[in-house]
Coordinates of C-alpha atoms in Angstrom, one line a residue:
M1 CA 32.3 -3.7 4.1
K2 CA 29.2 -1.8 2.7
K3 CA 27.3 0.5 4.7
I4 CA 23.0 -0.4 3.9
K5 CA 21.2 2.7 4.8
F6 CA 17.6 2.6 5.6
M7 CA 14.8 4.8 6.2
D8 CA 12.4 3.5 9.3
V9 CA 9.4 3.7 8.0
S10 CA 7.1 2.5 11.3
F11 CA 5.6 5.7 11.7
R12 CA 3.8 6.3 8.3
D13 CA 3.6 2.5 6.5
G14 CA 3.8 0.6 9.4
F15 CA 1.1 2.5 11.0
Q16 CA -1.3 2.1 7.7
S17 CA -0.3 -1.3 6.7
C18 CA -1.2 -2.7 10.7
Y19 CA -3.7 -0.4 12.1
G20 CA -5.1 1.5 9.4
A21 CA -3.0 4.2 9.8
R22 CA -5.3 5.4 13.1
V23 CA -2.7 6.3 15.6
K24 CA -2.7 9.2 17.9
T25 CA 0.2 11.5 17.7
D26 CA 1.2 11.4 21.6
D27 CA 1.5 7.7 21.7
F28 CA 4.5 7.4 19.1
L29 CA 6.3 11.0 19.6
P30 CA 8.3 9.8 22.8
V31 CA 9.1 6.7 20.5
L32 CA 10.4 9.0 17.4
E33 CA 12.4 10.7 19.9
A34 CA 14.6 7.3 21.0
A35 CA 14.6 6.0 17.5
K36 CA 16.4 9.2 16.7
A37 CA 18.3 9.3 19.6
A38 CA 19.2 5.4 19.0
G39 CA 21.1 6.9 15.6
I40 CA 18.2 6.4 13.1
D41 CA 18.4 9.7 10.8
N42 CA 15.9 8.8 8.3
F43 CA 12.4 9.0 8.8
E44 CA 9.0 8.7 7.0
I45 CA 6.3 10.1 8.8
G46 CA 3.1 11.2 7.1
G47 CA 1.4 10.9 3.6
G48 CA -0.1 8.0 2.0
A49 CA -2.9 7.4 3.6
R50 CA -1.3 8.3 6.8
F51 CA -3.3 12.1 6.2
Q52 CA -6.6 11.7 5.4
S53 CA -6.8 9.1 8.4
L54 CA -5.8 11.7 11.0
Y55 CA -8.8 13.6 10.0
F56 CA -11.3 10.6 9.0
Y57 CA -10.5 9.1 12.3
C58 CA -8.2 10.1 14.8
Q59 CA -9.9 13.8 15.1
E60 CA -5.9 15.1 14.8
D61 CA -4.6 17.4 12.6
A62 CA -1.7 16.3 9.9
F63 CA -0.1 19.9 9.6
D64 CA 0.6 20.2 13.2
M65 CA 1.7 16.1 13.7
M66 CA 4.3 17.3 11.0
D67 CA 5.3 20.0 12.8
R68 CA 5.3 18.3 16.5
A69 CA 7.8 15.5 14.4
R70 CA 10.2 18.5 13.3
Q71 CA 10.4 19.6 17.1
V72 CA 11.3 16.2 18.1
V73 CA 13.4 14.6 15.6
G74 CA 15.7 18.6 15.3
P75 CA 16.6 20.1 11.4
D76 CA 19.0 17.7 10.4
I77 CA 17.3 14.9 10.4
N78 CA 15.3 13.7 6.9
L79 CA 11.9 13.4 7.0
Q80 CA 9.5 11.7 4.2
T81 CA 6.4 11.8 3.0
L82 CA 4.6 9.9 0.2
A83 CA 2.4 11.0 -2.2
R84 CA 0.6 9.4 -5.1
G85 CA 0.9 11.9 -8.1
A86 CA -2.0 13.8 -8.8
N87 CA -3.9 12.3 -6.0
V88 CA -1.3 14.2 -4.4
V89 CA -2.7 12.7 -0.4
G90 CA -6.0 11.2 -1.3
L91 CA -8.0 8.6 -3.3
V92 CA -9.0 11.1 -6.6
S93 CA -6.8 13.1 -8.7
Q94 CA -6.3 16.9 -8.6
S95 CA -6.3 19.7 -10.4
R96 CA -2.6 21.3 -10.7
D97 CA -3.2 24.3 -8.4
I98 CA -4.2 21.6 -5.4
I99 CA -1.0 19.3 -6.4
D100 CA 1.4 22.6 -5.9
L101 CA 0.0 23.5 -2.8
H102 CA 0.5 20.3 -1.6
A103 CA 4.1 20.8 -2.1
R104 CA 4.8 24.1 -0.7
M105 CA 2.3 23.0 2.6
F106 CA 4.7 19.8 3.4
R107 CA 7.7 22.0 2.6
K108 CA 6.0 24.6 5.2
H109 CA 5.4 22.3 7.6
G110 CA 8.9 20.7 8.0
I111 CA 9.5 17.9 5.5
T112 CA 12.3 17.4 3.1
T113 CA 11.7 15.1 1.1
I114 CA 8.5 13.4 -0.7
R115 CA 8.3 10.3 -2.3
N116 CA 6.5 10.5 -5.5
F117 CA 4.4 7.3 -7.6
D118 CA 1.6 7.0 -9.7
A119 CA 0.1 3.5 -9.7
L120 CA -0.4 3.6 -13.8
M121 CA 3.2 4.4 -14.4
D122 CA 1.7 7.0 -16.3
I123 CA 4.9 9.4 -16.4
R124 CA 2.3 12.4 -17.2
N125 CA 1.0 11.8 -13.8
L126 CA 5.0 12.3 -12.1
A127 CA 6.3 15.4 -14.5
Y128 CA 3.9 17.6 -12.5
S129 CA 3.5 16.7 -9.1
G130 CA 7.5 16.0 -9.1
Q131 CA 8.6 19.9 -11.0
C132 CA 5.8 21.3 -8.1
I133 CA 7.9 19.1 -5.5
H134 CA 11.1 20.8 -6.4
N135 CA 10.1 23.8 -7.3
A136 CA 9.1 24.4 -3.7
G137 CA 12.4 23.3 -2.3
L138 CA 11.9 19.6 -1.8
K139 CA 13.6 17.0 -2.4
H140 CA 11.7 14.8 -4.7
Q141 CA 12.0 10.8 -5.2
V142 CA 10.5 9.7 -8.2
V143 CA 9.4 6.2 -8.0
I144 CA 9.4 3.2 -10.5
A145 CA 5.9 1.0 -8.8
L146 CA 6.7 -2.3 -8.8
M147 CA 4.1 -5.4 -8.6
G148 CA 4.8 -9.4 -9.5
L149 CA 1.9 -10.7 -12.0
P150 CA -0.4 -13.1 -10.8
P151 CA 0.7 -17.0 -12.1
G152 CA -1.0 -18.3 -15.1
L153 CA -1.4 -14.7 -16.5
N154 CA -0.5 -14.3 -20.7
E155 CA 1.4 -11.2 -20.0
K156 CA 5.6 -10.7 -21.1
Y157 CA 6.3 -7.6 -21.1
C158 CA 4.3 -5.4 -18.0
H159 CA 6.1 -5.7 -14.8
T160 CA 9.4 -7.1 -16.6
P161 CA 12.3 -5.7 -16.0
Q162 CA 13.1 -4.7 -19.3
F163 CA 9.0 -2.9 -18.4
Y164 CA 10.6 -1.3 -15.3
L165 CA 13.7 0.3 -17.3
D166 CA 11.5 1.6 -20.2
K167 CA 9.9 4.0 -17.5
L168 CA 12.8 4.9 -16.0
K169 CA 13.8 6.1 -19.8
E170 CA 10.5 8.0 -19.6
I171 CA 11.1 9.9 -16.7
L172 CA 14.6 10.8 -17.6
D173 CA 14.1 12.0 -21.1
A174 CA 10.9 13.7 -19.9
G175 CA 13.4 15.9 -17.9
I176 CA 11.7 15.5 -14.3
P177 CA 13.5 17.2 -11.8
Y178 CA 14.4 14.0 -9.0
D179 CA 16.7 13.6 -6.1
S180 CA 16.8 9.4 -5.8
V181 CA 15.1 7.1 -7.3
A182 CA 12.8 4.6 -5.3
F183 CA 11.7 1.1 -6.7
K184 CA 8.4 0.2 -4.4
D185 CA 6.7 -2.9 -4.3
A186 CA 3.2 -2.2 -1.9
S187 CA 1.9 -5.5 -2.3
G188 CA 5.3 -7.8 -1.6
T189 CA 5.0 -9.6 -5.0
T190 CA 7.9 -8.3 -7.1
P191 CA 9.9 -11.7 -7.4
P192 CA 13.5 -10.9 -6.5
T193 CA 15.3 -11.9 -9.4
I194 CA 13.2 -8.6 -10.9
V195 CA 14.2 -7.0 -8.3
Y196 CA 18.1 -7.4 -8.7
E197 CA 17.4 -7.0 -12.7
A198 CA 15.3 -3.6 -12.4
I199 CA 18.0 -2.1 -10.2
K200 CA 20.8 -3.5 -11.4
G201 CA 19.6 -2.0 -14.8
A202 CA 18.7 0.9 -13.5
R203 CA 22.4 1.1 -11.6
K204 CA 23.7 1.4 -15.1
M205 CA 21.3 3.9 -16.6
L206 CA 21.3 6.7 -14.3
P207 CA 24.2 9.2 -13.5
E208 CA 27.2 8.0 -11.0
G209 CA 26.2 9.0 -7.5
T210 CA 22.5 8.9 -8.1
I211 CA 21.2 7.1 -4.8
I212 CA 18.6 4.4 -5.4
E213 CA 15.9 3.2 -2.8
F214 CA 13.8 0.1 -2.2
H215 CA 10.4 -0.7 -0.5
T216 CA 8.5 -3.9 0.0
H217 CA 6.5 -5.5 2.1
D218 CA 7.1 -9.0 3.8
T219 CA 3.2 -10.0 2.8
A220 CA 3.8 -13.0 0.4
G221 CA 6.8 -13.9 2.6
M222 CA 9.6 -12.7 0.6
G223 CA 10.7 -9.0 1.8
V224 CA 14.5 -10.3 3.4
A225 CA 15.0 -12.1 0.0
C226 CA 14.2 -8.6 -2.2
N227 CA 15.7 -6.3 0.1
F228 CA 19.2 -8.8 -0.2
A229 CA 18.5 -8.9 -3.9
A230 CA 18.1 -5.1 -4.0
I231 CA 20.9 -4.7 -1.9
E232 CA 23.2 -6.6 -4.4
A233 CA 21.9 -5.0 -7.0
G234 CA 23.4 -1.9 -5.9
A235 CA 20.3 -0.3 -4.1
D236 CA 22.1 2.4 -1.2
I237 CA 18.6 2.2 1.2
I238 CA 15.9 -0.2 2.1
D239 CA 12.9 0.4 4.0
L240 CA 12.5 -1.3 7.2
A241 CA 10.4 -1.6 10.4
M242 CA 10.1 -1.7 14.0
A243 CA 8.2 -3.5 16.1
P244 CA 5.5 -4.4 16.7
V245 CA 4.9 -3.1 13.2
S246 CA 7.5 -4.6 11.2
G247 CA 6.7 -8.3 9.6
G248 CA 3.8 -9.1 7.9
T249 CA 1.8 -6.7 5.9
A250 CA 4.6 -4.2 7.0
E251 CA 8.6 -4.0 6.1
V252 CA 11.0 -6.4 7.4
D253 CA 11.8 -5.8 10.7
I254 CA 15.2 -3.6 11.1
L255 CA 16.6 -6.5 13.3
T256 CA 16.1 -9.2 11.3
M257 CA 17.6 -7.5 8.3
W258 CA 20.4 -6.6 10.5
H259 CA 20.9 -10.7 11.1
R260 CA 20.1 -11.5 7.7
L261 CA 23.6 -9.1 6.3
R262 CA 25.6 -10.8 9.3
G263 CA 28.4 -12.9 7.9
T264 CA 28.4 -10.8 4.3
D265 CA 29.8 -7.7 2.6
Y266 CA 27.1 -5.3 3.9
T267 CA 25.7 -4.5 6.9
L268 CA 23.0 -1.6 9.1
D269 CA 24.9 0.9 10.6
I270 CA 23.1 0.4 14.0
D271 CA 23.8 -0.7 17.4
P272 CA 21.6 -3.5 18.2
E273 CA 20.6 -3.1 21.5
K274 CA 19.5 0.1 21.2
I275 CA 17.1 -1.0 19.0
L276 CA 16.2 -3.5 20.8
E277 CA 15.4 -0.7 23.5
V278 CA 13.1 1.1 21.3
E279 CA 11.4 -1.3 19.9
S280 CA 10.5 -2.4 23.3
M281 CA 9.1 1.3 24.1
F282 CA 7.5 0.9 20.6
I283 CA 5.6 -2.3 21.6
D284 CA 4.4 -0.5 25.1
H285 CA 2.7 2.8 23.3
M286 CA 0.9 0.8 20.9
D287 CA -0.4 -2.3 23.0
K288 CA -3.3 -0.1 23.3
Y289 CA -4.6 -0.4 19.9
Y290 CA -6.2 -3.3 18.2
M291 CA -4.1 -5.2 15.7
P292 CA -6.1 -7.7 13.2
P293 CA -4.2 -10.9 12.9
E294 CA -3.7 -10.3 9.3
A295 CA -2.0 -7.9 9.5
K296 CA 0.9 -9.7 10.6
E297 CA 0.3 -12.6 9.1
V298 CA 2.0 -14.0 5.7
N299 CA 0.2 -14.8 2.8
P300 CA 1.3 -17.6 0.0
V301 CA -2.2 -16.3 -1.6
I302 CA -1.2 -12.3 -2.3
P303 CA 1.2 -13.2 -5.2
F304 CA -2.0 -14.7 -6.9
S305 CA -4.3 -11.3 -6.3
P306 CA -2.1 -9.3 -5.2
M307 CA -3.0 -7.1 -2.7
P308 CA -0.9 -4.3 -0.8
G309 CA 0.1 -4.3 2.8
G310 CA -0.9 -0.8 3.0
A311 CA -4.8 -1.5 1.6
L312 CA -5.0 -5.4 3.1
T313 CA -6.0 -4.6 7.0
A314 CA -7.8 -1.3 6.4
N315 CA -10.3 -3.5 3.6
T316 CA -10.6 -6.4 6.3
Q317 CA -11.3 -4.2 8.7
M318 CA -13.7 -2.7 7.0
M319 CA -15.1 -5.7 6.2
R320 CA -14.9 -7.2 9.5
D321 CA -17.1 -4.0 10.3
N322 CA -19.8 -5.3 7.9
N323 CA -19.8 -8.9 8.9
S324 CA -18.5 -9.4 5.1
L325 CA -14.7 -11.1 6.1
H326 CA -16.2 -14.7 5.0
L327 CA -15.5 -12.8 1.7
F328 CA -12.1 -12.0 1.6
P329 CA -10.5 -15.4 0.0
E330 CA -13.3 -15.3 -2.8
V331 CA -12.5 -11.6 -3.5
I332 CA -9.0 -12.0 -3.5
R333 CA -9.3 -15.5 -6.2
N334 CA -11.3 -12.6 -8.0
M335 CA -8.2 -9.8 -8.0
R336 CA -6.6 -11.6 -10.5
E337 CA -8.9 -11.8 -13.3
V338 CA -9.9 -7.9 -12.5
V339 CA -6.2 -6.7 -12.7
A340 CA -5.4 -8.6 -16.2
K341 CA -8.7 -7.1 -17.3
G342 CA -7.8 -3.9 -16.2
G343 CA -5.0 -3.3 -17.5
F344 CA -1.8 -4.4 -15.5
G345 CA -2.2 -0.5 -13.3
S346 CA 0.4 -1.2 -10.0
S347 CA -1.5 -2.8 -7.1
V348 CA -0.9 -0.3 -5.1
T349 CA -3.3 2.9 -3.4
P350 CA -5.4 4.4 -5.3
V351 CA -5.1 2.0 -8.1
S352 CA -5.2 -1.5 -5.2
Q353 CA -8.5 -0.1 -4.1
F354 CA -10.0 0.1 -7.5
Y355 CA -9.0 -3.6 -7.7
F356 CA -10.7 -4.7 -4.6
Q357 CA -14.0 -2.5 -5.0
Q358 CA -14.4 -4.9 -8.4
A359 CA -13.0 -7.8 -7.7
F360 CA -15.6 -7.4 -4.3
A361 CA -18.4 -6.2 -6.6
N362 CA -17.8 -9.3 -9.0
T363 CA -17.7 -11.4 -5.9
V364 CA -21.3 -10.5 -4.4
Q365 CA -23.4 -9.1 -8.1
G366 CA -21.7 -12.2 -10.3
K367 CA -18.7 -11.2 -12.3
W368 CA -18.7 -8.2 -14.7
A369 CA -22.1 -7.7 -14.4
K370 CA -21.4 -4.3 -12.2
I371 CA -18.4 -2.6 -13.4
T372 CA -18.0 0.3 -10.4
E373 CA -17.4 3.4 -10.8
S374 CA -13.5 3.9 -9.8
Y375 CA -12.2 0.6 -12.0
G376 CA -14.9 1.9 -14.9
K377 CA -13.0 5.3 -15.0
M378 CA -9.6 3.8 -14.8
V379 CA -10.1 1.7 -17.8
L380 CA -12.1 4.4 -19.7
G381 CA -8.7 6.6 -19.4
Y382 CA -9.7 9.1 -16.5
F383 CA -6.8 8.8 -13.9
G384 CA -4.2 8.1 -16.6
K385 CA -2.7 5.1 -19.2
T386 CA -3.1 1.7 -17.8
P387 CA 0.5 -0.1 -18.7
A388 CA -1.1 -2.1 -21.1
E389 CA -4.6 -1.9 -23.2
P390 CA -7.8 -2.9 -20.6
D391 CA -9.8 -5.2 -22.1
P392 CA -12.2 -4.5 -24.9
E393 CA -15.1 -5.8 -23.4
I394 CA -15.1 -4.8 -20.3
V395 CA -14.0 -1.1 -21.6
K396 CA -17.8 -1.1 -23.6
L397 CA -19.1 -2.2 -20.5
A398 CA -17.7 0.8 -18.5
S399 CA -18.6 3.2 -21.0
E400 CA -22.3 2.1 -21.3
Q401 CA -22.7 1.6 -17.8
L402 CA -21.4 5.0 -16.4
G403 CA -22.4 6.8 -19.7
L404 CA -18.6 7.7 -20.4
E405 CA -16.3 7.9 -23.5
P406 CA -12.9 6.8 -23.2
T407 CA -10.0 8.9 -23.4
T408 CA -6.5 9.6 -23.7
E409 CA -6.5 13.3 -22.6
D410 CA -4.2 14.7 -19.6
V411 CA -5.5 13.9 -16.4
H412 CA -4.6 17.3 -15.3
D413 CA -6.6 19.0 -18.0
I414 CA -9.7 16.6 -17.5
N415 CA -9.4 17.9 -13.7
D416 CA -9.2 21.7 -14.3
R417 CA -12.1 22.0 -16.4
N418 CA -13.8 20.6 -13.3
P419 CA -15.6 22.5 -11.2
E420 CA -15.9 21.5 -7.9
L421 CA -11.8 20.9 -8.0
G422 CA -9.0 23.5 -7.1
I423 CA -8.8 26.1 -4.9
A424 CA -11.7 28.0 -5.2
Y425 CA -13.9 25.5 -5.1
N426 CA -12.3 24.8 -2.0
R427 CA -12.1 28.2 -0.8
S428 CA -16.0 28.5 -1.8
L429 CA -16.8 25.3 0.7
L430 CA -15.1 27.0 3.5
E431 CA -17.1 30.4 3.8
K432 CA -20.3 28.4 3.6
E433 CA -19.4 27.0 6.7
G434 CA -17.7 30.0 8.0
L435 CA -14.4 28.7 8.5
A436 CA -11.0 30.2 7.9
T437 CA -9.8 30.2 4.0
T438 CA -6.0 29.1 5.2
E439 CA -3.8 27.3 2.6
E440 CA -3.8 24.4 5.2
N441 CA -7.8 24.3 5.3
I442 CA -8.3 24.4 1.8
F443 CA -5.6 21.7 1.3
I444 CA -7.5 19.7 3.4
A445 CA -11.3 20.6 2.2
A446 CA -9.8 19.0 -1.4
T447 CA -9.0 16.5 -0.4
C448 CA -10.6 15.0 2.2
G449 CA -13.7 16.6 1.7
A450 CA -16.6 16.3 3.9
K451 CA -14.9 14.5 6.8
G452 CA -12.1 17.4 6.0
I453 CA -14.7 20.0 6.7
A454 CA -16.4 18.2 9.9
F455 CA -13.0 18.0 11.5
L456 CA -12.3 21.7 11.1
K457 CA -16.1 21.9 12.7
G458 CA -15.3 20.1 15.4
E459 CA -18.0 17.1 14.4
A460 CA -15.8 14.3 13.5
P461 CA -16.2 11.1 15.2
L462 CA -13.1 8.8 16.7
G463 CA -12.4 5.8 14.4
I464 CA -10.1 4.8 16.0
R465 CA -10.2 0.5 17.1
Y466 CA -8.6 0.5 21.2
K467 CA -8.2 -3.1 21.9
A468 CA -10.0 -2.5 25.0
D469 CA -13.5 -1.1 22.6
V470 CA -12.9 -4.5 20.6
E471 CA -12.9 -7.0 23.4
A472 CA -15.7 -5.3 24.6
E473 CA -17.8 -6.0 21.9
A474 CA -16.3 -9.1 21.6
A475 CA -17.6 -9.8 25.3
K476 CA -21.4 -8.5 24.0
K477 CA -21.6 -10.0 20.8
A478 CA -20.9 -13.8 22.9
A479 CA -23.3 -12.8 25.7
P480 CA -26.6 -13.8 23.8
K481 CA -24.4 -17.0 23.5
A482 CA -24.0 -17.5 27.0
E483 CA -27.3 -16.7 28.4
K484 CA -28.7 -19.4 25.5
A485 CA -26.2 -21.9 27.1
A486 CA -27.6 -21.0 30.4
P487 CA -30.4 -23.5 32.2
A488 CA -33.4 -23.2 32.0
A489 CA -34.3 -21.8 36.1
S490 CA -31.6 -19.3 35.2
R491 CA -33.2 -17.3 32.3
A492 CA -35.9 -14.4 32.0
P493 CA -39.5 -15.3 31.5
S494 CA -39.6 -15.9 27.3
S495 CA -42.8 -14.8 27.6
G496 CA -44.0 -10.8 26.0
N497 CA -43.8 -8.1 23.3
Y498 CA -40.8 -8.6 21.1
M499 CA -39.2 -6.7 18.1
V500 CA -37.1 -9.2 16.1
T501 CA -35.5 -7.9 12.9
V502 CA -35.8 -10.5 9.7
D503 CA -33.4 -9.7 6.2
G504 CA -33.8 -5.7 7.5
R505 CA -37.6 -5.7 8.5
A506 CA -38.6 -5.3 12.1
Y507 CA -41.7 -7.1 13.4
N508 CA -43.6 -6.7 16.4
V509 CA -44.0 -10.8 17.6
T510 CA -46.2 -11.8 20.7
V511 CA -44.8 -15.1 22.9
A512 CA -46.7 -17.0 24.9
E513 CA -45.8 -18.3 28.5
G514 CA -44.5 -21.4 28.6
T515 CA -44.5 -22.6 25.2
G516 CA -42.2 -20.4 23.2
A517 CA -45.0 -20.0 20.6
V518 CA -45.8 -17.1 18.1
Q519 CA -48.9 -15.7 18.8
S520 CA -49.3 -13.1 16.5
V521 CA -46.8 -11.1 14.3
A522 CA -47.1 -8.4 12.8
P523 CA -44.6 -5.4 10.9
A524 CA -43.6 -3.1 13.4
A525 CA -44.2 0.2 13.5
A526 CA -40.1 1.6 12.4
V527 CA -40.4 4.5 10.8
P528 CA -36.8 4.8 8.5
A529 CA -34.9 8.4 8.6
Q530 CA -37.0 10.0 5.9
V531 CA -40.1 8.8 4.3
A532 CA -43.3 10.1 2.5
A533 CA -47.2 9.8 3.9
D534 CA -47.5 7.8 0.6
S535 CA -44.7 6.2 0.0
G536 CA -45.6 3.0 -1.6
D537 CA -43.2 0.4 -1.9
G538 CA -41.3 1.9 -5.4
K539 CA -38.2 1.1 -6.4
P540 CA -35.4 -0.1 -4.0
I541 CA -32.1 1.2 -4.2
E542 CA -29.5 -1.6 -2.8
A543 CA -26.1 -1.0 -1.7
A544 CA -23.7 -2.5 -3.7
M545 CA -20.8 -2.9 -1.6
P546 CA -20.6 -2.9 2.2
G547 CA -19.2 0.2 4.0
S548 CA -20.1 3.6 5.9
V549 CA -22.8 6.2 4.9
V550 CA -21.1 9.2 4.5
A551 CA -23.7 11.7 3.1
V552 CA -27.3 11.6 1.8
E553 CA -27.4 13.9 -1.1
V554 CA -31.4 14.1 -1.3
E555 CA -34.7 14.8 0.6
V556 CA -37.8 12.6 0.8
G557 CA -39.4 14.1 -1.9
D558 CA -36.7 15.1 -4.2
T559 CA -36.7 14.4 -7.8
V560 CA -33.9 12.5 -9.1
S561 CA -33.6 11.5 -12.7
E562 CA -31.8 7.7 -13.3
G563 CA -28.1 7.7 -12.8
D564 CA -28.0 10.7 -10.2
T565 CA -25.9 10.3 -7.3
V566 CA -28.3 9.9 -4.3
L567 CA -25.9 9.3 -1.5
I568 CA -22.2 8.5 -1.0
I569 CA -20.3 5.5 0.5
E570 CA -17.1 4.8 2.1
A571 CA -16.2 1.4 1.0
M572 CA -12.9 -0.2 0.9
K573 CA -11.0 2.9 1.9
M574 CA -12.6 5.1 -1.0
E575 CA -15.9 7.5 -0.9
S576 CA -18.1 5.8 -3.4
P577 CA -21.0 7.3 -4.9
V578 CA -24.4 5.2 -5.2
K579 CA -26.6 6.2 -8.4
S580 CA -30.3 5.8 -8.3
T581 CA -31.4 3.2 -11.2
A582 CA -34.7 4.7 -11.9
S583 CA -36.3 8.0 -12.5
G584 CA -38.6 9.1 -10.5
K585 CA -39.7 10.7 -6.5
V586 CA -37.4 9.9 -3.5
I587 CA -40.3 8.3 -1.3
S588 CA -38.6 7.0 1.5
I589 CA -34.7 7.2 2.9
E590 CA -33.9 3.9 5.1
V591 CA -30.7 5.5 6.2
A592 CA -28.7 8.3 7.7
A593 CA -25.1 9.1 7.4
G594 CA -22.8 7.8 9.7
D595 CA -24.8 4.0 9.2
T596 CA -23.2 0.9 8.1
V597 CA -24.6 -1.0 5.8
A598 CA -24.2 -4.3 4.4
S599 CA -23.8 -5.1 1.0
G600 CA -27.7 -6.0 -0.5
D601 CA -29.0 -3.2 2.1
V602 CA -31.8 -1.3 0.8
L603 CA -31.1 2.5 1.0
M604 CA -33.9 4.5 -0.2
Y605 CA -36.8 3.7 -2.5
I606 CA -37.7 5.5 -5.6
G607 CA -41.0 5.4 -7.2

C-alpha cells in the first residue's frame, strides 16, 4: 500500500480562504505545536496573503511569526511559504534586488521551501525568482498554475493537459533550478480528468524520483475527486487542511481524504484519533474569529467564473463592508468574459484580482466602459506574456485609457528602471521616517507600501474581524428596526431638528410635533475633509468601486492634470490609484485616509 504524503496548509491557505488571512500568531501556535506532536511534519506557514495581512490587519511582524513557528516545530520540520514569482509576496511586481532579498530574508527566518508560481505562466517570471530561491539555500518548488476554463469558451489549447506539459518543458529547457514540482489550482475548477492527464504526463517527463505535489480547493466541490485523480496519476504529496479551515473555499480536510483512501491501494500515514484531537483544539482556538458563511460553501457557480478560494472570501468581506455584496453573483457572471478577453491567465492572485476588479467595473459602470489599471496593464504585457493573446479591442481600449503602448519586454527590466522600486528607494523611505534601515524593514516597505511604513511607525490599525464585533455590528444595525417596530407610546418624541443624509448629501431637517411633517429643509453646514473658500461645484472625481481610502495624494489648492493620481483606494485586495478625470485646481476633498467609500461616491472636486 502506497503512503501518500500531505502538506497541512491550515496555517496559511486555510487562514487566507476562511478568515481573509487575518489571524493572530498567539492563537494558532499552540495548534501548530499539537499538529507536529500528532505526526504532521510538513506545513505551509506563510507567504501569499499571510505576509501582507499581518502588517495590514494584525499589527504583527511576519518575520517574527516565521521565527516563532520555527521555534515551535524544531529544526527538522518542512516549513513552506508561497511566492508569486516577480511579485514575491505582494500584489505588484518587484525589481530584481527585492526579489533576491525576499529569498534571503525568508531563509534567514526559518523557511525550508518556497513554492513559486506565476499566474500568467510566463517562464521569465519564474526563472529569476527561482534562481534566487536556490541561491539562498532554500528548496524551490516550481509551480504549474492550473485553472478550469469556464464552459462555452472557444479555447482549445490554454489550460489543457498539453498546455501544462508544454509549460513544464519550457521550465526544464530554461534550466530553472528546482527541488520539486507543484500543480496548483487555486480556484478548484480544473476537472479531475485534466488533473490526471497533466500529472501523468509530467511523471513521464520528469527525472525519476522527482517529487510532484498537487494543490486544489474544494470551492466547486471537486477537491476530493481531483486529489484522488492526482494520486492515481503519480503525485507524491497533496495539500490538505484541518477543521475549521477545511472544505468550501479551503482545501479538503485531512480526515475526509483519509476516509476516501480507505479500501484503496493508498493511505495517509496518520493516526486519525490524534488528528481528531488537534482539530477539536483548533476549532476552540479559532472560535473568536468571524468566518463568513460563503467561506465554507461549495459553490457550483465558481467553475463559470473562476474565483480562487483564497480570494473569494477577502472579496466578499470587502463587498459586505461596502454594502455591495448583492452585486457578487453578477460580478462572478461577468468574470467569464473578463478571463477570456484577458488572455486566459490562471485565476490566482494577483491575476484573480485583476479579473475581479474588471468584472466589478463591468457590472457597475457598463461593460468595458472603464478598463481598470491592473487589468489594462496585464493585457498590455506589463506583468508578462498572457497564455493567449488578449482580445485586440480590449488591448486597444486599455492602451487609449491608460496611455500605455503594448509591450513584450521582460518585467524585470521594466521594474529595474522604475525609480520607485528597489532597495535604494525603499531605504530612502525608511530614512525619511526615521526608521531603522534593516533588510527586513526594506522588504516590508517594498512589499507593503504605506501600510508597511505605518506598521513600522506603530500606527497600523487592527483590522481583524472577531465574531463578537460582527455580532455587535449586526445588533446595532437591527436596533433602528426594533425602534421603528416599537409601540408609538414607547418611542422618543419625533419633533425637533435632525441632520439626515440623502445620496451622500447632509441636510438639516425640522419636524413638527405630532404630524411628522417636514417644516424646513436646508443643506447642512457639514464641511468636507478639506474645502477651499471659493470652492464652487467643480468636476466630481468618483470612486469606481467600493473600498477604503489608503492615501490622499493631493491637497486643496493643488493644481493637477488629467490622468494624475489624486488618491489611493484599497479595493478587492489591491491598492488602486484614482486618477483625475480633469485638469485644474483641487477645490475640495470629500474623504480622508481610512474612510470607506462606495462605488460612485464623490471623492473630491476639481475646478
